Amino acid sequence: MKLNRNFLSLQESYLFATVGAKYAAYQAAHPEKKVIKLSIGDVTRPLAPCVIFAMHRAVDEMAKKETFKGYGPDATVYGYDALIGSIRGRYARRGVELEAGEIFISDGAKSDLGNILDLFSADNTVLVPDPVYPAYVDANLMAGRNIVYADATEENHFLPLPDERVAADVIYICSPNNPTGAVYDRAGLQAWVDYANRRGAVILFDAAYEAFVSDPALPRSIYEIEGAKTCAVEFCSYSKTAGFTGVRCGYTVVPKELVREGVPLGKLWTRRQCTKFNGVSYITQMGAAAVFTEAGEREIAENLAYYRANADRIAQTLREAGVWYTGGKDSPYIWLKCPHGMKSWEFFDRLLEEANVVGTPGSGFGKNGEGFFRLTAFSTAENTAEACERLKQFLR
Ligand code: MLT
């Protein structure tokens, strides 16, 4: 028996686990202190009423033999019609037509962003921006893939563009970006789509934060960009959009036109999912189906506005303190430059100890994140307000 030794090349602990452990250790040592977490992007608003109603109804259906459901519909990966229909409707409102068979239901974007790698040869070169959501990097390190990095820096507004000298086969793009909150405009995404089509590369587009885009000029799906259907897979999730971090539901779009080496990627993904995945529960799918209805869109808009107000408050606090930051406008993440040239972990420790506020050190997202720090707008309004007061004192 031999281990997959690629695991040994990973950092000992996943970034958010390390942050969580530091928080827990501090809180255990200081039980009298109220520590506020603006670290992992976990939501605090409860599920929308229409979601709860739909899930209750689905539970009742499961209780009667006439309406009980076992495994999902044929090729379980496709999900129930009600959910697929509502996702297609959401895209259609942005001018993107998708076929039912192009949408795959999952338990969230993170799983599929790693699982999709089963389709690609281990000797492909993967391109990820730096800084980046660490799950992309770790999933590829586990498979022993070569990773090249696109520098995302203050100079390029954390939105790197393709470099023709770099030979990438698989490209991860997250917009609105985690961790920097930067959002590609159409021209930026078009550059990546053109590069991928020219090279025959595949873009893995993480749209988990699309619901936070409020500027109508900014794209929310890669398929709003010409040529994207022949080069991009899109991953999205109900976690941040509709508070499903604890419920688990997402969807992955593999367009019919996406073909490599004469093989449609959707065919391989179906084969992979049928073998390794048994679908998302009926109750969860019915709850998710309620999200993109008229009532659902209205209700989630209230939650999104709530988080946007938190982001505004954090941004205002930083502006008043003269701290450089980006994000927080079309994104729930605020990416700030640690004052006085502090390193990311040094800022983390001091903020935790002196202000009892937890964030995420930028260096945990890659070398270009050193000296930066991420705060999330997903906390409660009360805790965000209190954290901002403490931040204000601390930055003084
Ligand atoms: C984050 O904090 O970056 C995200 O919440 C992590 C995730 O969605 O898995």
Tab-separated table of C-alpha atoms and ligand atoms in Angstrom:
chain	number	residue	atom	x	y	z
A	1	MET	CA	0.000	0.000	0.000
A	2	LYS	CA	1.279	3.421	-0.895
A	3	LEU	CA	-0.146	6.738	0.202
A	4	ASN	CA	-0.941	9.558	-2.171
A	5	ARG	CA	2.147	11.459	-1.096
A	6	ASN	CA	0.845	14.630	-2.741
A	7	PHE	CA	-1.110	15.154	0.465
A	8	LEU	CA	2.181	15.550	2.285
A	9	SER	CA	3.023	18.585	0.165
A	10	LEU	CA	-0.032	20.436	1.502
A	11	GLN	CA	0.189	22.837	4.356
A	12	GLU	CA	-0.521	21.032	7.619
A	13	SER	CA	-3.947	22.633	8.004
A	14	TYR	CA	-6.495	24.251	5.661
A	15	LEU	CA	-6.461	28.062	6.004
A	16	PHE	CA	-9.911	28.411	7.566
A	17	ALA	CA	-9.203	25.548	9.963
A	18	THR	CA	-6.028	27.322	11.134
A	19	VAL	CA	-7.909	30.585	11.646
A	20	GLY	CA	-10.719	28.709	13.425
A	21	ALA	CA	-8.253	26.968	15.742
A	22	LYS	CA	-6.543	30.272	16.656
A	23	TYR	CA	-9.919	31.842	17.379
A	24	ALA	CA	-11.005	28.860	19.499
A	25	ALA	CA	-7.732	28.858	21.477
A	26	TYR	CA	-8.009	32.603	22.190
A	27	GLN	CA	-11.666	32.339	23.182
A	28	ALA	CA	-10.926	29.377	25.474
A	29	ALA	CA	-8.136	31.344	27.168
A	30	HIS	CA	-10.361	34.442	27.502
A	31	PRO	CA	-13.909	33.175	28.054
A	32	GLU	CA	-15.006	36.579	29.375
A	33	LYS	CA	-14.282	38.296	26.040
A	34	LYS	CA	-16.744	38.517	23.174
A	35	VAL	CA	-14.730	37.757	20.074
A	36	ILE	CA	-16.380	38.776	16.793
A	37	LYS	CA	-15.710	36.665	13.712
A	38	LEU	CA	-15.404	38.423	10.376
A	39	SER	CA	-13.256	35.598	9.062
A	40	ILE	CA	-14.752	32.649	7.153
A	41	GLY	CA	-17.496	33.721	4.774
A	42	ASP	CA	-20.305	32.011	6.633
A	43	VAL	CA	-23.755	33.573	6.504
A	44	THR	CA	-25.867	34.611	9.494
A	45	ARG	CA	-29.284	35.454	7.978
A	46	PRO	CA	-31.825	32.610	8.282
A	47	LEU	CA	-33.284	30.946	5.205
A	48	ALA	CA	-35.885	33.021	3.354
A	49	PRO	CA	-39.551	32.287	4.232
A	50	CYS	CA	-40.317	30.919	0.743
A	51	VAL	CA	-37.437	28.438	1.079
A	52	ILE	CA	-38.673	27.278	4.469
A	53	PHE	CA	-42.216	26.923	3.104
A	54	ALA	CA	-41.010	24.854	0.129
A	55	MET	CA	-38.866	22.634	2.348
A	56	HIS	CA	-41.738	22.016	4.795
A	57	ARG	CA	-43.966	21.067	1.900
A	58	ALA	CA	-41.289	18.708	0.574
A	59	VAL	CA	-40.972	17.070	4.002
A	60	ASP	CA	-44.737	16.469	4.014
A	61	GLU	CA	-44.484	14.901	0.558
A	62	MET	CA	-41.787	12.557	1.827
A	63	ALA	CA	-44.173	11.458	4.598
A	64	LYS	CA	-46.826	10.042	2.227
A	65	LYS	CA	-46.453	6.966	0.071
A	66	GLU	CA	-48.148	8.704	-2.888
A	67	THR	CA	-45.609	11.514	-3.000
A	68	PHE	CA	-42.546	9.948	-1.394
A	69	LYS	CA	-39.299	10.258	-3.433
A	70	GLY	CA	-36.338	7.914	-3.405
A	71	TYR	CA	-33.396	8.549	-5.719
A	72	GLY	CA	-33.717	11.645	-7.883
A	73	PRO	CA	-34.840	11.755	-11.511
A	74	ASP	CA	-33.076	9.773	-14.238
A	75	ALA	CA	-29.374	10.522	-14.328
A	76	THR	CA	-29.793	11.872	-10.805
A	77	VAL	CA	-27.144	14.485	-11.403
A	78	TYR	CA	-29.552	16.643	-13.382
A	79	GLY	CA	-31.841	17.398	-10.490
A	80	TYR	CA	-35.586	17.939	-10.364
A	81	ASP	CA	-37.380	19.898	-13.087
A	82	ALA	CA	-38.554	22.613	-10.704
A	83	LEU	CA	-34.983	23.433	-9.698
A	84	ILE	CA	-33.490	23.164	-13.187
A	85	GLY	CA	-36.318	25.352	-14.518
A	86	SER	CA	-35.712	28.066	-11.941
A	87	ILE	CA	-31.959	28.098	-12.663
A	88	ARG	CA	-32.610	28.355	-16.404
A	89	GLY	CA	-34.984	31.243	-15.685
A	90	ARG	CA	-32.336	33.037	-13.639
A	91	TYR	CA	-29.838	32.780	-16.529
A	92	ALA	CA	-32.459	33.716	-19.146
A	93	ARG	CA	-33.106	36.977	-17.296
A	94	ARG	CA	-29.429	37.794	-17.945
A	95	GLY	CA	-29.793	36.856	-21.616
A	96	VAL	CA	-28.134	33.437	-21.262
A	97	GLU	CA	-30.014	30.444	-22.677
A	98	LEU	CA	-29.107	27.095	-21.138
A	99	GLU	CA	-30.486	23.641	-21.906
A	100	ALA	CA	-31.745	21.472	-19.057
A	101	GLY	CA	-29.049	18.852	-19.668
A	102	GLU	CA	-26.316	21.436	-19.233
A	103	ILE	CA	-27.136	22.051	-15.558
A	104	PHE	CA	-25.885	19.676	-12.870
A	105	ILE	CA	-27.047	19.957	-9.267
A	106	SER	CA	-24.467	19.541	-6.529
A	107	ASP	CA	-23.980	20.060	-2.825
A	108	GLY	CA	-22.092	23.307	-3.440
A	109	ALA	CA	-19.467	24.941	-5.621
A	110	LYS	CA	-16.449	23.879	-3.552
A	111	SER	CA	-17.014	20.141	-4.100
A	112	ASP	CA	-17.467	20.461	-7.854
A	113	LEU	CA	-14.528	22.848	-8.278
A	114	GLY	CA	-12.346	20.040	-6.953
A	115	ASN	CA	-14.278	17.084	-8.397
A	116	ILE	CA	-14.194	18.433	-11.967
A	117	LEU	CA	-10.453	17.729	-11.967
A	118	ASP	CA	-11.258	14.022	-12.447
A	119	LEU	CA	-11.928	14.941	-16.090
A	120	PHE	CA	-8.490	16.326	-16.784
A	121	SER	CA	-5.165	14.586	-17.209
A	122	ALA	CA	-2.828	14.927	-14.239
A	123	ASP	CA	-0.153	16.404	-16.494
A	124	ASN	CA	-2.185	19.480	-17.384
A	125	THR	CA	-0.890	22.821	-16.163
A	126	VAL	CA	-3.343	24.678	-13.962
A	127	LEU	CA	-3.376	28.442	-13.728
A	128	VAL	CA	-4.677	30.146	-10.605
A	129	PRO	CA	-4.483	33.784	-9.610
A	130	ASP	CA	-2.450	34.678	-6.533
A	131	PRO	CA	-4.042	35.456	-4.059
A	132	VAL	CA	-6.703	32.787	-4.479
A	133	TYR	CA	-9.331	30.729	-2.652
A	134	PRO	CA	-7.069	27.999	-1.218
A	135	ALA	CA	-9.378	25.113	-2.140
A	136	TYR	CA	-8.396	25.443	-5.837
A	137	VAL	CA	-4.716	25.121	-5.053
A	138	ASP	CA	-5.062	22.315	-2.527
A	139	ALA	CA	-7.320	20.218	-4.791
A	140	ASN	CA	-4.712	20.413	-7.545
A	141	LEU	CA	-1.781	19.730	-5.228
A	142	MET	CA	-3.585	16.597	-4.015
A	143	ALA	CA	-3.683	15.397	-7.625
A	144	GLY	CA	-0.035	16.320	-8.170
A	145	ARG	CA	-0.743	18.879	-10.885
A	146	ASN	CA	1.634	21.598	-11.956
A	147	ILE	CA	0.305	24.997	-10.869
A	148	VAL	CA	1.294	28.328	-12.356
A	149	TYR	CA	0.205	31.588	-10.802
A	150	ALA	CA	-1.133	34.810	-12.310
A	151	ASP	CA	-0.084	37.688	-10.099
A	152	ALA	CA	-3.041	39.675	-8.780
A	153	THR	CA	-1.660	42.856	-7.316
A	154	GLU	CA	-2.587	46.379	-6.384
A	155	GLU	CA	-1.134	47.474	-9.757
A	156	ASN	CA	-3.577	45.377	-11.802
A	157	HIS	CA	-6.414	45.976	-9.318
A	158	PHE	CA	-6.211	42.282	-8.354
A	159	LEU	CA	-7.565	41.355	-11.804
A	160	PRO	CA	-4.746	39.715	-13.753
A	161	LEU	CA	-5.130	39.269	-17.507
A	162	PRO	CA	-3.805	36.350	-19.558
A	163	ASP	CA	-0.158	36.250	-20.492
A	164	GLU	CA	0.260	34.620	-23.929
A	165	ARG	CA	3.679	33.263	-22.864
A	166	VAL	CA	2.040	31.082	-20.194
A	167	ALA	CA	0.808	27.696	-21.399
A	168	ALA	CA	-2.168	26.963	-19.152
A	169	ASP	CA	-4.617	24.114	-19.748
A	170	VAL	CA	-7.044	24.669	-16.883
A	171	ILE	CA	-7.748	28.163	-15.571
A	172	TYR	CA	-9.540	29.086	-12.358
A	173	ILE	CA	-11.326	32.437	-12.284
A	174	CYS	CA	-13.502	33.662	-9.415
A	175	SER	CA	-15.448	36.892	-10.008
A	176	PRO	CA	-16.515	38.621	-7.799
A	177	ASN	CA	-13.277	37.438	-6.356
A	178	ASN	CA	-12.601	35.615	-3.165
A	179	PRO	CA	-10.550	36.938	-1.370
A	180	THR	CA	-9.996	40.383	-2.943
A	181	GLY	CA	-13.572	41.383	-3.810
A	182	ALA	CA	-12.371	42.520	-7.255
A	183	VAL	CA	-14.807	41.997	-10.150
A	184	TYR	CA	-13.864	41.497	-13.806
A	185	ASP	CA	-15.580	43.696	-16.354
A	186	ARG	CA	-16.636	42.319	-19.725
A	187	ALA	CA	-13.364	43.174	-21.429
A	188	GLY	CA	-11.372	41.368	-18.740
A	189	LEU	CA	-13.412	38.190	-18.980
A	190	GLN	CA	-13.404	38.407	-22.783
A	191	ALA	CA	-9.589	38.386	-22.690
A	192	TRP	CA	-9.620	35.157	-20.669
A	193	VAL	CA	-12.273	33.531	-22.884
A	194	ASP	CA	-10.328	34.416	-26.046
A	195	TYR	CA	-7.096	33.099	-24.520
A	196	ALA	CA	-8.770	29.821	-23.472
A	197	ASN	CA	-10.415	29.295	-26.866
A	198	ARG	CA	-7.148	29.996	-28.675
A	199	ARG	CA	-5.246	27.509	-26.518
A	200	GLY	CA	-7.973	24.900	-26.173
A	201	ALA	CA	-7.827	25.452	-22.408
A	202	VAL	CA	-10.805	25.157	-20.047
A	203	ILE	CA	-11.889	27.933	-17.687
A	204	LEU	CA	-13.395	26.898	-14.349
A	205	PHE	CA	-15.465	29.950	-13.475
A	206	ASP	CA	-16.520	30.293	-9.848
A	207	ALA	CA	-19.631	32.489	-9.733
A	208	ALA	CA	-20.444	31.818	-6.065
A	209	TYR	CA	-20.628	35.550	-5.320
A	210	GLU	CA	-22.507	36.690	-8.452
A	211	ALA	CA	-25.563	37.744	-6.441
A	212	PHE	CA	-23.501	40.524	-4.842
A	213	VAL	CA	-22.906	42.327	-8.130
A	214	SER	CA	-25.071	45.426	-8.127
A	215	ASP	CA	-23.441	47.307	-11.022
A	216	PRO	CA	-25.513	46.267	-14.082
A	217	ALA	CA	-22.519	46.774	-16.373
A	218	LEU	CA	-20.561	43.975	-14.679
A	219	PRO	CA	-20.976	40.361	-15.843
A	220	ARG	CA	-22.389	37.864	-13.365
A	221	SER	CA	-21.943	34.789	-15.501
A	222	ILE	CA	-19.080	33.897	-17.828
A	223	TYR	CA	-21.729	32.973	-20.426
A	224	GLU	CA	-22.545	36.659	-20.821
A	225	ILE	CA	-19.212	36.735	-22.669
A	226	GLU	CA	-19.031	35.773	-26.323
A	227	GLY	CA	-17.332	32.441	-26.928
A	228	ALA	CA	-17.552	31.284	-23.294
A	229	LYS	CA	-19.692	28.243	-24.036
A	230	THR	CA	-16.858	26.613	-25.960
A	231	CYS	CA	-14.324	27.008	-23.153
A	232	ALA	CA	-15.915	27.471	-19.716
A	233	VAL	CA	-17.574	25.481	-16.969
A	234	GLU	CA	-19.438	27.636	-14.446
A	235	PHE	CA	-19.916	26.787	-10.776
A	236	CYS	CA	-22.455	28.465	-8.578
A	237	SER	CA	-23.923	27.963	-5.170
A	238	TYR	CA	-26.891	28.855	-3.008
A	239	SER	CA	-24.596	29.258	-0.003
A	240	LYS	CA	-23.885	32.971	-0.138
A	241	THR	CA	-26.837	33.863	-2.384
A	242	ALA	CA	-29.540	32.304	-0.232
A	243	GLY	CA	-27.942	31.278	3.053
A	244	PHE	CA	-27.394	27.591	2.186
A	245	THR	CA	-23.960	27.164	3.820
A	246	GLY	CA	-25.514	24.663	6.211
A	247	VAL	CA	-28.070	23.246	3.780
A	248	ARG	CA	-25.707	22.570	0.850
A	249	CYS	CA	-26.837	23.076	-2.723
A	250	GLY	CA	-25.153	24.389	-5.838
A	251	TYR	CA	-25.082	23.884	-9.574
A	252	THR	CA	-22.498	23.431	-12.274
A	253	VAL	CA	-23.043	24.353	-15.905
A	254	VAL	CA	-21.260	22.334	-18.577
A	255	PRO	CA	-22.346	23.642	-22.000
A	256	LYS	CA	-22.967	21.173	-24.835
A	257	GLU	CA	-20.542	23.145	-27.019
A	258	LEU	CA	-17.651	22.507	-24.622
A	259	VAL	CA	-15.726	19.750	-26.386
A	260	ARG	CA	-12.087	18.744	-25.974
A	261	GLU	CA	-10.259	16.042	-27.967
A	262	GLY	CA	-13.605	15.386	-29.690
A	263	VAL	CA	-15.327	14.553	-26.377
A	264	PRO	CA	-18.094	16.712	-24.864
A	265	LEU	CA	-17.070	17.508	-21.291
A	266	GLY	CA	-20.708	17.201	-20.184
A	267	LYS	CA	-20.645	13.532	-21.169
A	268	LEU	CA	-17.611	12.873	-18.964
A	269	TRP	CA	-19.068	14.905	-16.097
A	270	THR	CA	-22.327	12.931	-16.265
A	271	ARG	CA	-20.329	9.707	-16.200
A	272	ARG	CA	-18.254	10.932	-13.271
A	273	GLN	CA	-21.238	12.127	-11.258
A	274	CYS	CA	-23.312	8.960	-11.899
A	275	THR	CA	-20.408	6.939	-10.540
A	276	LYS	CA	-19.383	9.003	-7.556
A	277	PHE	CA	-22.422	11.061	-6.552
A	278	ASN	CA	-26.061	10.288	-5.796
A	279	GLY	CA	-27.509	13.752	-6.049
A	280	VAL	CA	-28.861	16.329	-3.624
A	281	SER	CA	-31.833	15.555	-1.392
A	282	TYR	CA	-35.342	16.284	-2.678
A	283	ILE	CA	-36.075	18.516	0.310
A	284	THR	CA	-32.979	20.619	-0.344
A	285	GLN	CA	-33.700	20.864	-4.080
A	286	MET	CA	-37.246	22.053	-3.420
A	287	GLY	CA	-35.935	24.714	-1.046
A	288	ALA	CA	-33.395	25.822	-3.654
A	289	ALA	CA	-36.070	25.880	-6.387
A	290	ALA	CA	-37.934	28.520	-4.366
A	291	VAL	CA	-34.937	30.878	-4.408
A	292	PHE	CA	-35.173	32.016	-8.035
A	293	THR	CA	-38.933	32.554	-8.067
A	294	GLU	CA	-40.384	36.069	-7.967
A	295	ALA	CA	-41.016	35.875	-4.202
A	296	GLY	CA	-37.658	34.183	-3.642
A	297	GLU	CA	-35.691	36.815	-5.560
A	298	ARG	CA	-37.431	39.512	-3.503
A	299	GLU	CA	-36.694	37.812	-0.199
A	300	ILE	CA	-33.049	37.057	-0.949
A	301	ALA	CA	-32.632	40.658	-2.136
A	302	GLU	CA	-33.440	41.729	1.439
A	303	ASN	CA	-30.720	39.471	2.810
A	304	LEU	CA	-28.228	40.655	0.213
A	305	ALA	CA	-29.036	44.276	1.099
A	306	TYR	CA	-28.405	43.451	4.751
A	307	TYR	CA	-24.916	42.103	3.965
A	308	ARG	CA	-24.231	45.026	1.618
A	309	ALA	CA	-24.996	47.410	4.477
A	310	ASN	CA	-22.441	45.528	6.598
A	311	ALA	CA	-19.882	45.828	3.803
A	312	ASP	CA	-20.585	49.574	3.519
A	313	ARG	CA	-20.083	50.003	7.231
A	314	ILE	CA	-16.737	48.190	7.219
A	315	ALA	CA	-15.627	50.135	4.133
A	316	GLN	CA	-16.591	53.438	5.732
A	317	THR	CA	-14.658	52.573	8.893
A	318	LEU	CA	-11.559	51.848	6.837
A	319	ARG	CA	-11.953	55.000	4.744
A	320	GLU	CA	-12.257	57.144	7.857
A	321	ALA	CA	-9.177	55.502	9.331
A	322	GLY	CA	-7.255	56.122	6.104
A	323	VAL	CA	-6.714	52.418	5.466
A	324	TRP	CA	-6.426	51.314	1.822
A	325	TYR	CA	-8.952	48.672	0.826
A	326	THR	CA	-10.715	47.205	-2.157
A	327	GLY	CA	-13.875	45.111	-2.602
A	328	GLY	CA	-16.988	45.434	-0.480
A	329	LYS	CA	-18.966	47.043	-3.292
A	330	ASP	CA	-20.035	44.230	-5.606
A	331	SER	CA	-18.709	41.639	-3.206
A	332	PRO	CA	-19.147	40.570	0.428
A	333	TYR	CA	-15.373	40.651	1.002
A	334	ILE	CA	-13.271	43.650	1.968
A	335	TRP	CA	-9.570	43.343	1.237
A	336	LEU	CA	-7.489	45.815	3.193
A	337	LYS	CA	-3.851	46.690	3.312
A	338	CYS	CA	-2.443	46.123	6.788
A	339	PRO	CA	-1.401	49.508	8.173
A	340	HIS	CA	2.183	50.430	9.040
A	341	GLY	CA	3.556	47.702	6.766
A	342	MET	CA	2.361	44.984	9.114
A	343	LYS	CA	2.445	41.379	7.884
A	344	SER	CA	-0.889	39.595	7.535
A	345	TRP	CA	-0.499	37.233	10.516
A	346	GLU	CA	0.911	40.006	12.692
A	347	PHE	CA	-2.206	42.079	11.935
A	348	PHE	CA	-4.368	39.018	12.626
A	349	ASP	CA	-2.805	38.452	16.050
A	350	ARG	CA	-2.987	42.085	17.065
A	351	LEU	CA	-6.571	42.517	15.874
A	352	LEU	CA	-7.576	39.379	17.759
A	353	GLU	CA	-5.776	40.314	20.956
A	354	GLU	CA	-6.399	44.068	21.037
A	355	ALA	CA	-9.825	44.366	19.369
A	356	ASN	CA	-11.135	40.796	19.756
A	357	VAL	CA	-12.013	40.705	16.064
A	358	VAL	CA	-11.062	37.788	13.810
A	359	GLY	CA	-10.387	38.156	10.091
A	360	THR	CA	-8.451	36.135	7.532
A	361	PRO	CA	-4.757	36.879	6.849
A	362	GLY	CA	-4.176	37.699	3.193
A	363	SER	CA	-0.984	35.647	3.080
A	364	GLY	CA	-3.129	32.535	3.594
A	365	PHE	CA	-4.418	33.092	0.052
A	366	GLY	CA	-0.988	33.235	-1.565
A	367	LYS	CA	2.276	35.163	-1.568
A	368	ASN	CA	0.703	38.284	-3.089
A	369	GLY	CA	-1.711	38.359	-0.163
A	370	GLU	CA	1.114	39.090	2.275
A	371	GLY	CA	0.501	42.417	3.964
A	372	PHE	CA	-3.240	42.252	3.236
A	373	PHE	CA	-6.199	41.123	5.279
A	374	ARG	CA	-9.758	39.965	4.454
A	375	LEU	CA	-12.921	40.898	6.346
A	376	THR	CA	-16.349	39.499	5.542
A	377	ALA	CA	-19.711	41.249	5.538
A	378	PHE	CA	-21.614	38.073	6.448
A	379	SER	CA	-21.834	38.682	10.183
A	380	THR	CA	-24.903	40.126	11.891
A	381	ALA	CA	-25.468	43.885	11.626
A	382	GLU	CA	-25.014	44.212	15.403
A	383	ASN	CA	-21.709	42.359	15.473
A	384	THR	CA	-20.474	44.172	12.382
A	385	ALA	CA	-21.282	47.532	14.001
A	386	GLU	CA	-19.486	46.524	17.188
A	387	ALA	CA	-16.509	45.164	15.252
A	388	CYS	CA	-16.301	48.461	13.323
A	389	GLU	CA	-16.252	50.455	16.564
A	390	ARG	CA	-13.433	48.272	17.856
A	391	LEU	CA	-11.634	48.488	14.519
A	392	LYS	CA	-11.863	52.276	14.676
A	393	GLN	CA	-10.221	52.331	18.137
A	394	PHE	CA	-7.659	49.763	17.101
A	395	LEU	CA	-6.654	51.638	13.937
A	396	ARG	CA	-6.213	54.818	15.904
B	1	MLT	C1	-14.409	31.779	2.512
B	1	MLT	O1	-14.456	32.271	3.633
B	1	MLT	O2	-13.505	32.003	1.707
B	1	MLT	C2	-15.501	30.863	2.114
B	1	MLT	O3	-16.537	30.920	2.984
B	1	MLT	C3	-15.034	29.505	2.071
B	1	MLT	C4	-15.995	28.649	1.332
B	1	MLT	O4	-16.986	29.119	0.794
B	1	MLT	O5	-15.722	27.463	1.290
